[in-house]
């Protein structure tokens, strides 16, 4: 036995060499620090460049965010949305001409009230997030979920503004450049922002105790975790939408990664939301009319985000959600997540295939009477109704 | 305390329907199950009076229940259909030979004429011989493609107007998931249709009357009706990737039983963006069967088998179609790629 050990000792030590080439596949010089996909080894600086370029390319390709526009970043504290925040910061800090030219603000929805956190834990999470938000210098809004009971009914209706989004990106750019020149390189804008920071920091995350009880009552009346997660998602969107409207933001950025979207897509299919699939997962979602939801992180896998955050020290905050520490079969959302993640481990093209499937779909508009436009929309998610009950295809 | 039937409130319930959650007694369950299939047939206008309908019968639970229910409904509602059983003999020893015995018994039990077409007479190959050449990997591709065409050819021989298959709700939902996971947009688009369109030349419309029937309920129906069916897995290993989708679907059903219907509903309401390339239906230039390529899949697979290059039809080798059509020899490099892998 001892002899066997001795014989195997030396070859084992040599085995520490990784089987892949240690050079970056892009610059062919730097030492590779990670492998994104099979065969694609990147060095640190090439990875950073690739990652940043992807974000800007996504915005540049889609041309929905106009210069000077107010954009609300929905940050949950998780890796993907924190990374999105870091990307926006990066884009704004650059020198002209490639600098991003919109005006960001941040929103965090404090869902602790339904996720079983006590007041202290919620406070702690908020403090951590605030310190991150303050460092960005962007105005921020911290909104407890309880405030959903103060929302006006108008949040359930789409508002159509005077000009259709995406009508002329070029005209908007020209307009922006002209105003920039007259304003003298946008210095007043900075002042404005700082003003806003001061004002908004005052807006503490307060909620009334009766709303807290109402929220608890609402969620305990839902019997399954699937329904709770569904409800939370809808309420969260309503709050974000409302905050965007009253503060004059016309775009909202959501940090859904490619992995998350693949999970969402399969979840929505399993929940019967096939008709709303495209709206729920597309790059831009204009169902609310005046405020457009945008998903700029949809080209990154969760692995890429994880590595970026680690390599470049992007801070994120762990806040337990509804399905934290639950079993795989606790809800449809949870089950789908574990299914996709496990399948991805065995078949690395799973996420990208599902994601590309979603890009080929569009919302089927049921041929219902156009005169009753309002009646043909779902009251909660504002998607077109797909209730052709009793009528089968073909 | 025994639970009473929630429909008639007289007899004891024997099951809880996964589809609706109601507890029903035996006779109420039979009635509900049959009525739902009747509704499916009527509202989708699957059949017309006087038509000859071929039932794809494998001897398994789905096709046995389908044959039984169609016969019952044909008499109860006077559809005026002439029903036939149509079986395909793939030539799998230890599996199909046994299940065909079941079909032969069904033929007598239901008093329906039976026709069996075999791979051997149509293609000159049995599945056993194919597996010998191809190996256990990818053999389901051959079996699936050949079976589809064999069923059509058998139907043409019998001059039937329509073919029914025993695909159930679980099968349809699983196919929706599979097509999303595989990114097959064209199939995703048509897999939830209850009937294939009849305007294609040379193709007999096929329909799935059990499209909205849960697999669990089909098993329960067959069990309580004491139907004679065959339940053994095929001896050649099942497709691994589809297995993942199937497990996922069963887990979903466990979390929320309506998930199966929800997936079918989602599938029915999906539509494809304009400008996405879709295959165009044409005909195979060799056998005249419907195909989206110059050669249909089964001709390509068959060519591969006859040339000793079984991988010709596995994966995409559209470039080689011209060569096959003009009977040219393949280059050595091409041949090397398409030979069966040695283990």
XYZ file of C-alpha atoms in Angstrom, chain A residues 9-196:
188
model
C 2.899 10.958 -5.533
C 5.006 12.619 -8.159
C 2.702 12.385 -11.176
C -0.144 13.822 -9.126
C 1.785 16.938 -8.352
C 2.436 17.551 -12.013
C -1.257 17.293 -12.773
C -1.993 20.794 -11.478
C -1.588 22.185 -15.018
C -4.981 23.059 -16.501
C -5.779 21.336 -19.761
C -6.647 24.524 -21.653
C -4.369 27.078 -23.172
C -3.464 29.712 -20.650
C -3.403 32.559 -23.140
C -6.303 34.899 -23.828
C -7.996 33.965 -27.117
C -8.493 37.601 -28.012
C -5.224 39.435 -27.451
C -3.154 36.216 -27.465
C -0.877 37.813 -24.878
C -2.477 38.137 -21.489
C -2.940 35.206 -19.168
C -6.457 33.840 -19.303
C -8.436 34.265 -16.105
C -11.725 32.692 -17.129
C -13.400 30.610 -19.797
C -16.736 32.041 -20.832
C -17.756 29.286 -23.194
C -15.958 26.166 -24.351
C -12.685 27.326 -25.840
C -13.187 31.037 -25.145
C -10.557 31.929 -22.586
C -10.260 35.611 -21.764
C -7.669 37.636 -19.911
C -8.808 40.197 -17.385
C -8.606 43.289 -19.555
C -10.101 41.682 -22.663
C -12.975 40.343 -20.594
C -13.677 43.796 -19.225
C -13.617 45.320 -22.681
C -15.863 42.571 -24.061
C -18.310 42.955 -21.207
C -18.548 46.727 -21.420
C -18.830 46.672 -25.177
C -21.753 44.275 -24.953
C -23.706 46.672 -22.751
C -23.129 49.626 -25.020
C -23.813 47.551 -28.122
C -27.133 46.456 -26.660
C -28.195 50.061 -26.112
C -26.743 51.223 -29.406
C -28.382 48.471 -31.427
C -31.843 49.021 -30.047
C -31.819 52.830 -29.997
C -34.657 53.249 -27.542
C -32.918 55.367 -24.914
C -32.702 58.931 -26.086
C -29.991 61.345 -24.972
C -30.971 63.438 -22.002
C -33.780 61.063 -21.133
C -34.456 60.196 -17.498
C -33.951 56.487 -16.951
C -34.848 54.629 -13.792
C -32.619 51.683 -12.906
C -34.447 48.965 -11.021
C -31.881 47.580 -8.576
C -32.728 44.688 -6.279
C -29.266 44.378 -4.795
C -28.670 41.100 -6.603
C -25.679 40.461 -8.893
C -27.359 41.229 -12.241
C -28.975 44.545 -11.335
C -25.918 45.657 -9.348
C -23.834 44.904 -12.402
C -26.236 46.921 -14.543
C -25.771 49.863 -12.191
C -21.999 49.488 -12.498
C -22.277 49.440 -16.292
C -24.338 52.628 -16.349
C -21.816 54.308 -14.050
C -19.032 53.155 -16.318
C -20.815 54.434 -19.399
C -21.502 57.840 -17.903
C -17.988 58.318 -16.566
C -16.437 58.007 -19.985
C -15.209 60.903 -22.023
C -17.196 62.099 -25.017
C -18.103 61.158 -27.697
C -18.947 57.592 -26.743
C -20.335 58.585 -23.386
C -23.839 57.458 -22.521
C -26.055 60.514 -22.480
C -29.082 59.687 -20.389
C -29.855 60.732 -16.811
C -30.144 57.790 -14.458
C -31.940 57.366 -11.163
C -32.196 54.250 -9.001
C -35.159 52.499 -7.470
C -35.092 49.762 -4.876
C -38.305 48.061 -3.803
C -38.048 46.845 -0.221
C -39.941 43.557 -0.251
C -38.914 42.538 3.246
C -42.510 42.805 4.402
C -43.537 39.739 2.432
C -40.256 37.846 2.544
C -40.345 37.321 6.280
C -37.795 39.898 7.326
C -38.195 41.921 10.494
C -37.802 45.697 10.666
C -34.154 45.489 11.734
C -33.165 43.216 8.864
C -34.953 45.451 6.408
C -33.236 48.511 7.833
C -29.862 46.830 7.578
C -30.370 45.919 3.916
C -31.523 49.447 3.112
C -28.468 50.971 4.801
C -26.153 48.723 2.820
C -27.863 49.580 -0.443
C -27.957 53.280 0.341
C -24.204 53.371 0.795
C -23.819 51.804 -2.668
C -26.350 54.183 -4.195
C -24.757 57.251 -2.614
C -21.414 56.401 -4.130
C -22.919 56.532 -7.619
C -24.143 60.098 -7.098
C -27.418 59.238 -8.837
C -30.736 60.176 -7.245
C -32.372 57.148 -5.690
C -35.771 56.058 -4.453
C -36.232 53.448 -1.769
C -39.815 52.290 -1.837
C -41.258 49.755 0.589
C -43.679 47.302 -1.021
C -46.313 48.424 1.476
C -46.692 51.635 -0.507
C -48.473 49.655 -3.180
C -51.658 50.373 -1.210
C -51.246 54.085 -1.797
C -51.081 53.763 -5.556
C -53.746 55.457 -7.658
C -55.879 53.309 -9.945
C -54.279 54.954 -12.945
C -51.354 52.572 -12.531
C -53.581 49.912 -14.069
C -54.009 51.844 -17.281
C -51.560 52.420 -20.063
C -50.893 56.058 -20.858
C -50.067 56.950 -24.403
C -47.872 59.996 -24.767
C -47.845 62.422 -27.648
C -45.006 60.910 -29.624
C -44.504 57.269 -30.284
C -41.258 55.969 -28.815
C -38.610 55.171 -31.340
C -40.129 57.532 -33.891
C -36.917 59.329 -34.611
C -33.840 58.615 -32.619
C -31.744 60.877 -34.790
C -33.952 63.919 -34.225
C -33.743 63.359 -30.491
C -29.957 63.199 -30.644
C -29.784 66.444 -32.635
C -32.147 68.126 -30.201
C -30.007 66.999 -27.303
C -26.806 68.308 -28.839
C -28.423 71.691 -29.441
C -29.623 72.036 -25.864
C -26.268 70.842 -24.563
C -24.547 73.647 -26.462
C -26.899 76.345 -25.215
C -26.652 75.115 -21.657
C -22.884 75.106 -21.694
C -21.938 71.437 -21.359
C -24.675 70.475 -19.050
C -23.347 71.858 -15.809
C -26.747 72.914 -14.539
C -27.801 69.339 -14.921
C -25.293 68.248 -12.307
C -26.610 70.788 -9.879
C -30.090 69.544 -10.539
C -29.000 66.023 -9.792
C -27.376 66.953 -6.526
C -30.509 68.796 -5.599
C -32.495 65.725 -6.273
